[in-house]
DNA sequence: ACCTGAACACCGTTCAAGT
DNA sequence: ACCTGAACACCGTTCAAGT
């Protein structure tokens, strides 16, 4: 036995980290394993399935009760996942039984896991849509805040993480162009497109707002949703 | 003058509707215009920019004050956008000045606009991340519910719409396989993958839950966020 | 200004054949 | 069981050349 399915998934994650989702081709994954492209189809029926397996690896044990520092993936340089919000504003009304079972912490862990891998949010969000009623994280959240709360938290987290990651890439790319600041990472980044700023086409806008802090903004959004849960739970609504 | 940039964008939207995002290649857009692929690069610098222009067309005038039935795109059969939620539960505390300036209505219009086009949510969400501080819809929402509220509503809407669309595609595809129900559309759908259910790989789960209603679920999520806004606005302290 | 024709360096996937 | 080699039908983008 020369390569297992797990080897293929691991190789794919390595390629993803270096080349991004765009450059994560079956052919490159095969090259990473020093194998012909056709060999991959012995382990995986198609690229879509491979991406789903990668998504599973990325979210890892976030859904599990003990998910503290579950860095199961770590394909090379960890890049910049840092944020680790603490404060969080009002509405502690949804605090559940066991300690550490904070919906805030689960959501934050999910987001961190996605942001820790290049284009991780895209990979996970796409694959997760299929399991919408049945994912581990969603079920765990649902136990804490109900089904509607869980879904809102989850889908907000996906959308927010995708925006954060896209934005970071654009920023890193812009930094490359202007030559300002430190180099964005250790990786070799040779795959960067020769075209800047994508959609900065017709509008003469002042560029990207450096003040929009998507890490802090995320935490405030989560608090907003949790506050809404507390409010609708306490008053009016018939939903238990 | 034979073709304008607007012609290219319109052709691209037609191809998107028929072939999906995966099949929306520069070469097919060129073929739609009966032109060589290289001709497109006279109107658009690259594919990424074309996608951004398509996104602008899809969201159309959703950000504008008078956005009632702004069906500016309509590329062929409108498919199934229907939902138009009405009820909405408690917490009307964030009602703003002018009538029709309901954040609910704006979000719903944005979602409808994305869902009206095949893979519209993916196209718009990706392109919108670049303009995060500066989009018309976000600014309009921010005037009604503040910047954090606007961003939460917006990113939730993106994540939710993407999930809804992915899920619908999977459902339509599953229906094709089982041969049950009416044909999902008039289109010829020859591009469908020969592999079912993507990630239904190891888990022996009962398949897709037909009871998860993503249209109604969306509205409840929006209400949750708005309720949270009301709660945090009224009082900083927990509960209320 | 707008387009053609040809080329370059790629894709995902299939399939017979090897070991 | 796992892989090679070759092929098929595609990609995005560039560039000299036409009108």
Coordinates of C-alpha atoms (C1' of nucleotides) in Angstrom, one line a residue:
Chain A
X1 CA 0.0 0.0 0.0
X2 CA 1.6 3.3 -1.1
X3 CA -0.9 6.0 -0.3
X4 CA -4.1 6.1 1.7
X5 CA -7.0 8.4 1.5
X6 CA -5.7 10.3 4.5
X7 CA -2.5 10.9 2.7
X8 CA -4.4 12.5 -0.2
X9 CA -6.4 14.7 2.1
X10 CA -3.2 15.8 3.9
X11 CA -1.4 16.5 0.7
X12 CA -4.4 18.5 -0.6
X13 CA -4.4 20.6 2.6
X14 CA -0.7 21.3 2.1
X15 CA -1.3 22.5 -1.5
X16 CA -4.2 24.6 -0.3
X17 CA -2.1 26.4 2.2
X18 CA 0.6 27.2 -0.4
X19 CA -1.4 27.7 -3.5
X20 CA -4.9 28.8 -2.3
X21 CA -8.2 27.3 -3.4
X22 CA -7.7 28.5 -7.0
X23 CA -4.4 26.7 -7.3
X24 CA -5.5 23.6 -5.4
X25 CA -5.8 21.3 -8.4
X26 CA -6.0 17.6 -8.6
X27 CA -2.8 17.7 -10.6
X28 CA -0.9 19.6 -8.0
X29 CA -2.1 17.4 -5.2
X30 CA -0.9 14.4 -7.3
X31 CA 2.5 16.2 -7.8
X32 CA 2.7 16.8 -4.0
X33 CA 2.4 13.0 -3.6
X34 CA 4.8 12.4 -6.5
X35 CA 2.1 10.4 -8.3
X36 CA 0.2 10.6 -11.5
X37 CA -3.1 12.6 -11.4
X38 CA -5.1 9.6 -12.3
X39 CA -3.9 7.8 -9.1
X40 CA -5.9 10.1 -7.0
X41 CA -9.1 8.7 -8.3
X42 CA -8.3 5.5 -6.5
X43 CA -8.8 7.2 -3.2
X44 CA -11.4 9.8 -4.0
X45 CA -14.2 9.8 -6.5
X46 CA -13.8 13.4 -7.5
X47 CA -12.5 16.8 -6.5
X48 CA -15.8 17.9 -4.8
X49 CA -15.5 15.0 -2.4
X50 CA -11.9 15.7 -1.7
X51 CA -12.8 19.3 -0.8
X52 CA -15.5 18.0 1.6
X53 CA -13.0 15.8 3.3
X54 CA -10.6 18.7 3.6
X55 CA -13.4 20.7 5.2
X56 CA -13.9 18.0 7.8
X57 CA -10.3 18.1 8.6
X58 CA -10.3 21.9 8.9
X59 CA -13.2 22.1 11.3
X60 CA -11.7 19.1 13.1
X61 CA -13.0 18.6 16.6
X62 CA -14.7 22.0 17.0
X63 CA -18.0 20.3 17.6
X64 CA -16.7 18.1 20.3
X65 CA -17.3 19.0 24.0
X66 CA -13.5 19.2 24.8
X67 CA -12.3 21.3 21.9
X68 CA -9.7 23.3 23.7
X69 CA -6.8 24.0 21.3
X70 CA -7.7 21.2 18.9
X71 CA -5.1 22.1 16.3
X72 CA -5.4 18.9 14.4
X73 CA -4.6 20.3 11.0
X74 CA -1.6 22.7 11.1
X75 CA -0.3 22.3 7.5
X76 CA 2.9 24.3 7.7
X77 CA 3.1 27.9 8.9
X78 CA 0.1 28.7 11.0
X79 CA -0.1 32.2 9.6
X80 CA -2.3 34.8 11.5
X81 CA -5.2 33.3 13.2
X82 CA -4.9 35.5 16.3
X83 CA -7.9 37.3 17.7
X84 CA -9.2 35.5 20.8
X85 CA -11.8 37.9 21.9
X86 CA -12.7 38.1 25.6
X87 CA -14.9 41.0 26.6
X88 CA -18.3 40.4 25.0
X89 CA -21.1 42.8 26.0
X90 CA -24.4 42.2 27.7
X91 CA -27.1 39.5 27.7
X92 CA -25.6 36.6 29.6
X93 CA -29.1 35.1 29.7
X94 CA -28.4 32.1 27.5
X95 CA -25.6 30.6 29.7
X96 CA -26.1 26.9 29.7
X97 CA -25.3 24.0 32.1
X98 CA -21.7 22.8 31.8
X99 CA -18.9 25.3 32.0
X100 CA -17.0 25.8 28.7
X101 CA -20.2 25.2 26.8
X102 CA -20.4 28.8 25.8
X103 CA -21.9 29.3 22.3
X104 CA -19.5 32.2 22.0
X105 CA -16.5 30.0 22.4
X106 CA -17.8 27.4 20.0
X107 CA -18.4 30.0 17.3
X108 CA -15.0 31.6 17.9
X109 CA -13.3 28.2 17.7
X110 CA -15.1 27.5 14.4
X111 CA -14.1 30.8 12.9
X112 CA -10.5 30.4 14.1
X113 CA -10.3 26.9 12.6
X114 CA -11.4 28.3 9.2
X115 CA -9.2 31.3 9.3
X116 CA -6.1 29.2 10.2
X117 CA -6.1 27.6 6.8
X118 CA -5.8 29.6 3.5
X119 CA -9.2 29.9 1.9
X120 CA -10.5 27.7 4.7
X121 CA -13.8 29.6 5.1
X122 CA -14.7 29.0 1.5
X123 CA -13.9 25.3 1.7
X124 CA -15.8 24.8 4.9
X125 CA -18.8 27.0 4.1
X126 CA -19.4 25.2 0.8
X127 CA -19.1 21.7 2.2
X128 CA -21.2 22.5 5.3
X129 CA -24.2 23.6 3.3
X130 CA -24.9 20.0 2.5
X131 CA -25.0 18.9 6.1
X132 CA -27.0 21.8 7.3
X133 CA -29.4 19.9 9.5
X134 CA -26.8 17.4 10.7
X135 CA -23.4 18.9 11.5
X136 CA -21.8 18.3 14.9
X137 CA -21.2 22.0 15.6
X138 CA -24.8 22.9 14.7
X139 CA -26.2 20.2 16.9
X140 CA -24.1 21.3 19.8
X141 CA -25.1 24.9 19.3
X142 CA -28.7 23.9 19.0
X143 CA -28.6 22.3 22.4
X144 CA -27.4 25.6 23.9
X145 CA -29.4 28.2 22.0
X146 CA -32.1 26.3 20.0
X147 CA -32.3 25.5 16.4
X148 CA -32.9 29.0 15.0
X149 CA -30.1 30.5 17.1
X150 CA -27.7 27.8 16.1
X151 CA -28.4 28.3 12.4
X152 CA -28.1 32.0 12.7
X153 CA -24.8 31.8 14.6
X154 CA -23.5 29.3 12.1
X155 CA -24.4 31.0 8.9
X156 CA -23.3 34.4 10.2
X157 CA -20.0 32.8 11.1
X158 CA -19.6 31.4 7.6
X159 CA -20.4 34.6 5.9
X160 CA -18.2 36.6 8.3
X161 CA -15.2 34.3 8.0
X162 CA -15.4 34.3 4.2
X163 CA -15.5 38.1 4.2
X164 CA -12.6 38.3 6.6
X165 CA -10.5 36.0 4.6
X166 CA -11.2 37.6 1.3
X167 CA -10.5 41.0 2.8
X168 CA -7.2 39.8 4.3
X169 CA -6.0 38.4 1.0
X170 CA -6.9 41.7 -0.7
X171 CA -5.0 43.6 2.0
X172 CA -1.9 41.3 1.8
X173 CA -2.0 41.7 -2.0
X174 CA -2.3 45.5 -1.8
X175 CA 0.6 45.6 0.7
X176 CA 2.7 43.6 -1.9
X177 CA 1.9 46.2 -4.5
X178 CA 2.7 49.3 -2.5
X179 CA 5.8 47.6 -1.0
X180 CA 4.8 48.9 2.4
X181 CA 5.0 47.1 5.7
X182 CA 6.5 43.7 6.4
X183 CA 6.2 40.8 4.0
X184 CA 2.8 39.1 4.7
X185 CA 4.1 35.6 5.3
X186 CA 7.1 33.3 5.0
X187 CA 5.6 31.4 2.1
X188 CA 6.8 31.9 -1.5
X189 CA 3.6 33.5 -2.9
X190 CA 4.6 33.2 -6.5
X191 CA 1.0 32.6 -7.6
X192 CA -0.2 36.1 -7.1
X193 CA -2.2 37.5 -10.0
X194 CA -0.7 40.3 -12.1
X195 CA -3.9 42.4 -11.7
X196 CA -4.6 44.6 -8.7
X197 CA -7.7 45.3 -6.6
X198 CA -10.1 43.3 -8.8
X199 CA -13.3 45.4 -8.5
X200 CA -11.7 48.8 -8.0
X201 CA -12.6 49.3 -11.6
X202 CA -14.9 52.2 -12.2
X203 CA -15.5 53.8 -8.8
X204 CA -12.8 56.2 -7.6
X205 CA -13.2 55.2 -4.0
X206 CA -10.4 55.8 -1.5
X207 CA -9.6 52.1 -1.3
X208 CA -9.9 49.6 1.5
X209 CA -10.9 51.1 4.9
X210 CA -8.2 50.1 7.3
X211 CA -10.4 50.9 10.3
X212 CA -12.9 48.1 9.7
X213 CA -11.8 45.5 12.2
X214 CA -13.4 42.3 11.2
X215 CA -12.2 40.3 14.2
X216 CA -13.7 42.6 16.8
X217 CA -16.7 43.2 14.6
X218 CA -17.4 39.4 14.5
X219 CA -17.6 39.2 18.3
X220 CA -20.0 42.1 18.4
X221 CA -22.2 40.3 15.8
X222 CA -22.3 37.2 17.9
X223 CA -23.2 39.1 20.9
X224 CA -26.0 40.8 19.0
X225 CA -27.5 37.4 18.0
X226 CA -27.2 36.1 21.5
X227 CA -28.8 39.2 22.9
X228 CA -31.7 38.7 20.4
X229 CA -32.0 35.1 21.7
X230 CA -32.2 36.3 25.2
X231 CA -34.8 38.9 24.3
X232 CA -37.1 36.6 22.3
X233 CA -36.7 34.0 24.9
X234 CA -37.8 36.3 27.8
X235 CA -40.7 38.0 26.1
X236 CA -43.4 37.7 23.4
X237 CA -42.3 34.7 21.3
X238 CA -44.0 31.3 21.7
X239 CA -40.8 29.4 20.8
X240 CA -40.2 27.6 24.1
Chain B
X1 CA -18.7 49.3 -32.4
X2 CA -19.8 45.7 -32.1
X3 CA -19.9 44.9 -28.4
X4 CA -19.8 47.0 -25.3
X5 CA -18.8 46.1 -21.7
X6 CA -22.5 45.9 -20.8
X7 CA -23.0 43.3 -23.5
X8 CA -20.2 41.2 -22.1
X9 CA -21.7 41.4 -18.6
X10 CA -25.2 40.6 -19.9
X11 CA -23.9 37.6 -21.8
X12 CA -22.0 36.4 -18.8
X13 CA -25.2 36.5 -16.7
X14 CA -27.0 34.5 -19.4
X15 CA -24.2 31.9 -19.3
X16 CA -24.3 31.9 -15.5
X17 CA -28.0 31.2 -15.5
X18 CA -27.7 28.2 -17.8
X19 CA -24.3 26.7 -16.9
X20 CA -23.8 27.8 -13.3
X21 CA -20.7 29.4 -11.8
X22 CA -18.6 26.4 -12.6
X23 CA -19.5 26.5 -16.2
X24 CA -19.3 30.2 -16.6
X25 CA -16.0 30.4 -18.4
X26 CA -14.6 33.2 -20.4
X27 CA -14.7 30.9 -23.5
X28 CA -18.4 30.3 -23.1
X29 CA -19.2 33.9 -22.6
X30 CA -17.3 34.6 -25.8
X31 CA -19.2 31.9 -27.6
X32 CA -22.5 33.5 -26.3
X33 CA -21.4 36.7 -28.0
X34 CA -20.2 34.8 -31.1
X35 CA -16.7 36.2 -30.6
X36 CA -13.3 34.8 -30.0
X37 CA -12.2 34.4 -26.3
X38 CA -9.5 37.0 -26.7
X39 CA -12.0 39.6 -27.7
X40 CA -13.4 39.8 -24.1
X41 CA -10.2 41.2 -22.9
X42 CA -10.9 44.4 -24.7
X43 CA -13.8 45.0 -22.4
X44 CA -12.7 43.5 -19.2
X45 CA -9.2 43.0 -17.7
X46 CA -9.8 39.5 -16.3
X47 CA -12.5 37.1 -15.2
X48 CA -12.4 38.3 -11.6
X49 CA -13.4 41.8 -12.7
X50 CA -16.2 40.4 -14.9
X51 CA -17.6 38.5 -11.9
X52 CA -17.5 41.7 -9.8
X53 CA -19.5 43.5 -12.5
X54 CA -22.0 40.6 -12.6
X55 CA -22.4 40.9 -8.9
X56 CA -23.2 44.6 -9.2
X57 CA -25.8 43.8 -11.8
X58 CA -27.3 41.1 -9.6
X59 CA -27.8 43.2 -6.5
X60 CA -28.9 46.0 -8.8
X61 CA -30.8 48.7 -7.0
X62 CA -31.3 46.9 -3.7
X63 CA -29.4 49.7 -1.9
X64 CA -31.5 52.5 -3.3
X65 CA -34.4 54.1 -1.3
X66 CA -37.0 53.0 -3.9
X67 CA -36.1 49.4 -4.5
X68 CA -39.6 48.0 -5.0
X69 CA -39.5 45.2 -7.5
X70 CA -36.2 46.3 -9.1
X71 CA -35.9 43.3 -11.3
X72 CA -33.2 44.8 -13.5
X73 CA -31.4 41.6 -14.3
X74 CA -33.9 38.8 -15.3
X75 CA -31.7 36.6 -17.5
X76 CA -34.2 34.1 -18.8
X77 CA -36.5 32.0 -16.6
X78 CA -36.8 33.5 -13.2
X79 CA -36.8 30.1 -11.5
X80 CA -38.0 29.9 -7.9
X81 CA -37.2 33.0 -5.9
X82 CA -40.5 32.9 -4.0
X83 CA -40.7 33.3 -0.3
X84 CA -41.7 36.9 0.6
X85 CA -42.0 36.5 4.4
X86 CA -44.5 38.7 6.1
X87 CA -45.2 37.8 9.7
X88 CA -42.0 38.3 11.7
X89 CA -42.0 38.0 15.4
X90 CA -41.5 40.4 18.3
X91 CA -39.1 43.3 18.8
X92 CA -40.3 46.1 16.6
X93 CA -38.1 48.5 18.6
X94 CA -35.7 49.4 15.7
X95 CA -38.4 50.9 13.4
X96 CA -36.9 54.0 11.7
X97 CA -38.1 57.2 10.1
X98 CA -39.4 56.8 6.6
X99 CA -41.9 54.1 5.8
X100 CA -40.5 51.3 3.7
X101 CA -37.1 51.8 5.3
X102 CA -37.4 48.5 7.0
X103 CA -34.1 46.7 7.5
X104 CA -36.1 43.5 7.1
X105 CA -37.3 44.5 3.7
X106 CA -33.8 45.5 2.5
X107 CA -32.3 42.2 3.6
X108 CA -35.1 40.3 2.1
X109 CA -34.7 42.1 -1.2
X110 CA -30.9 41.5 -1.1
X111 CA -31.5 37.8 -0.5
X112 CA -34.2 37.5 -3.2
X113 CA -31.9 39.2 -5.7
X114 CA -29.1 36.8 -5.1
X115 CA -31.4 33.7 -5.1
X116 CA -33.0 34.8 -8.4
X117 CA -29.8 34.1 -10.3
X118 CA -28.1 30.7 -10.4
X119 CA -25.1 30.7 -8.0
X120 CA -25.9 34.4 -7.4
X121 CA -25.1 34.2 -3.7
X122 CA -21.6 33.0 -4.4
X123 CA -20.9 35.6 -7.0
X124 CA -22.2 38.5 -4.8
X125 CA -20.7 37.4 -1.5
X126 CA -17.2 37.0 -3.0
X127 CA -17.3 40.3 -4.8
X128 CA -18.9 42.2 -1.9
X129 CA -16.2 41.3 0.6
X130 CA -14.0 43.8 -1.2
X131 CA -16.3 46.7 -0.7
X132 CA -17.2 45.8 2.9
X133 CA -17.0 49.3 4.3
X134 CA -18.5 51.0 1.3
X135 CA -21.4 49.2 -0.3
X136 CA -24.7 50.9 -0.8
X137 CA -26.7 48.3 1.0
X138 CA -24.4 48.3 4.0
X139 CA -24.5 52.1 4.2
X140 CA -28.3 52.1 4.0
X141 CA -28.6 49.5 6.7
X142 CA -26.1 51.2 8.8
X143 CA -28.2 54.3 8.8
X144 CA -31.1 52.3 10.2
X145 CA -29.5 49.9 12.7
X146 CA -25.9 51.1 13.1
X147 CA -22.7 49.8 11.7
X148 CA -22.5 46.6 13.7
X149 CA -26.1 45.7 13.0
X150 CA -25.7 46.4 9.3
X151 CA -22.6 44.2 9.1
X152 CA -24.2 41.4 11.0
X153 CA -27.3 41.5 8.9
X154 CA -25.3 41.6 5.7
X155 CA -22.9 38.8 6.5
X156 CA -25.6 36.6 7.9
X157 CA -27.6 37.2 4.7
X158 CA -24.6 36.2 2.5
X159 CA -23.9 33.0 4.5
X160 CA -27.6 32.1 4.6
X161 CA -28.2 32.7 0.9
X162 CA -25.1 30.7 -0.1
X163 CA -26.3 27.8 2.1
X164 CA -29.8 28.1 0.7
X165 CA -28.6 28.0 -2.9
X166 CA -26.2 25.1 -2.4
X167 CA -28.9 23.2 -0.7
X168 CA -31.4 23.8 -3.4
X169 CA -29.0 22.6 -6.0
X170 CA -28.3 19.5 -4.1
X171 CA -32.0 18.9 -3.7
X172 CA -32.7 19.4 -7.4
X173 CA -29.9 17.1 -8.2
X174 CA -31.2 14.4 -5.8
X175 CA -34.6 14.8 -7.3
X176 CA -33.0 14.1 -10.7
X177 CA -31.4 11.0 -9.5
X178 CA -34.5 9.5 -7.8
X179 CA -36.6 10.6 -10.7
X180 CA -39.3 11.8 -8.3
X181 CA -41.3 15.0 -8.6
X182 CA -41.4 17.4 -11.5
X183 CA -38.3 18.3 -13.5
X184 CA -36.6 21.1 -11.6
X185 CA -36.5 23.5 -14.6
X186 CA -36.8 23.9 -18.3
X187 CA -33.0 24.1 -18.9
X188 CA -31.1 21.2 -20.4
X189 CA -28.9 20.5 -17.4
X190 CA -26.3 18.4 -19.1
X191 CA -23.5 19.5 -17.0
X192 CA -24.5 17.6 -13.9
X193 CA -21.8 15.6 -12.2
X194 CA -22.0 11.9 -12.3
X195 CA -21.5 11.6 -8.6
X196 CA -24.3 12.0 -6.0
X197 CA -24.4 13.8 -2.6
X198 CA -20.7 14.8 -2.6
X199 CA -19.9 14.4 1.1
X200 CA -22.2 11.5 1.9
X201 CA -19.1 9.6 2.1
X202 CA -18.6 7.8 5.4
X203 CA -21.6 8.7 7.5
X204 CA -24.6 6.6 7.1
X205 CA -27.0 9.5 7.8
X206 CA -30.5 9.6 6.5
X207 CA -29.7 12.1 3.8
X208 CA -31.0 15.7 3.5
X209 CA -33.6 16.8 5.9
X210 CA -36.6 18.0 3.9
X211 CA -38.1 19.8 6.9
X212 CA -35.4 22.4 7.2
X213 CA -37.1 25.4 5.6
X214 CA -34.3 27.8 4.8
X215 CA -36.7 30.6 3.6
X216 CA -38.6 30.8 6.9
X217 CA -35.5 30.1 8.9
X218 CA -33.8 33.2 7.3
X219 CA -36.5 35.5 8.4
X220 CA -36.3 34.2 12.0
X221 CA -32.6 34.8 12.0
X222 CA -33.1 38.4 10.8
X223 CA -35.6 38.9 13.6
X224 CA -33.2 37.5 16.1
X225 CA -30.5 40.0 15.1
X226 CA -32.9 42.9 15.1
X227 CA -34.2 41.8 18.5
X228 CA -30.6 41.8 19.7
X229 CA -30.1 45.3 18.4
X230 CA -33.2 46.5 20.3
X231 CA -32.0 44.8 23.5
X232 CA -28.5 46.2 23.4
X233 CA -29.8 49.6 22.3
X234 CA -32.2 49.9 25.2
X235 CA -29.9 48.8 27.9
X236 CA -26.3 47.8 28.3
X237 CA -27.0 45.6 31.3
X238 CA -28.0 42.0 30.8
X239 CA -31.6 41.1 30.2
X240 CA -34.0 44.1 30.2
Chain C
dA1 C1' -11.8 50.7 -31.3
dC2 C1' -12.8 46.1 -31.7
dC3 C1' -11.8 41.7 -33.2
dT4 C1' -9.2 37.2 -35.1
dG5 C1' -5.9 33.3 -34.9
dA6 C1' -2.6 31.0 -32.8
dA7 C1' -0.3 29.9 -29.0
dC8 C1' 1.1 28.8 -23.9
dA9 C1' 0.6 26.7 -19.8
dC10 C1' -2.7 24.7 -17.6
dC11 C1' -7.5 22.0 -16.0
dG12 C1' -10.8 17.4 -14.2
dT13 C1' -11.7 12.9 -15.5
dT14 C1' -11.5 8.3 -17.9
dC15 C1' -9.5 4.0 -19.1
dA16 C1' -6.7 0.4 -20.6
dA17 C1' -2.7 -1.5 -18.9
dG18 C1' 0.8 -2.7 -15.6
dT19 C1' 2.6 -4.7 -10.7
Chain D
dA1 C1' -4.9 -2.7 -4.3
dC2 C1' -2.4 0.9 -6.2
dC3 C1' -0.4 3.1 -9.8
dT4 C1' 1.2 4.6 -14.9
dG5 C1' 0.6 6.6 -19.5
dA6 C1' -2.0 8.4 -22.7
dA7 C1' -5.8 10.6 -24.1
dC8 C1' -10.2 13.8 -24.2
dA9 C1' -12.4 17.9 -23.8
dC10 C1' -11.7 21.7 -21.6
dC11 C1' -9.5 26.2 -19.0
dG12 C1' -7.5 31.8 -18.5
dT13 C1' -4.6 34.9 -20.7
dT14 C1' -1.3 37.0 -24.1
dC15 C1' 0.0 38.9 -28.3
dA16 C1' 0.8 39.9 -33.0
dA17 C1' -2.0 41.0 -36.7
dG18 C1' -6.0 42.5 -39.1
dT19 C1' -10.1 46.2 -40.1

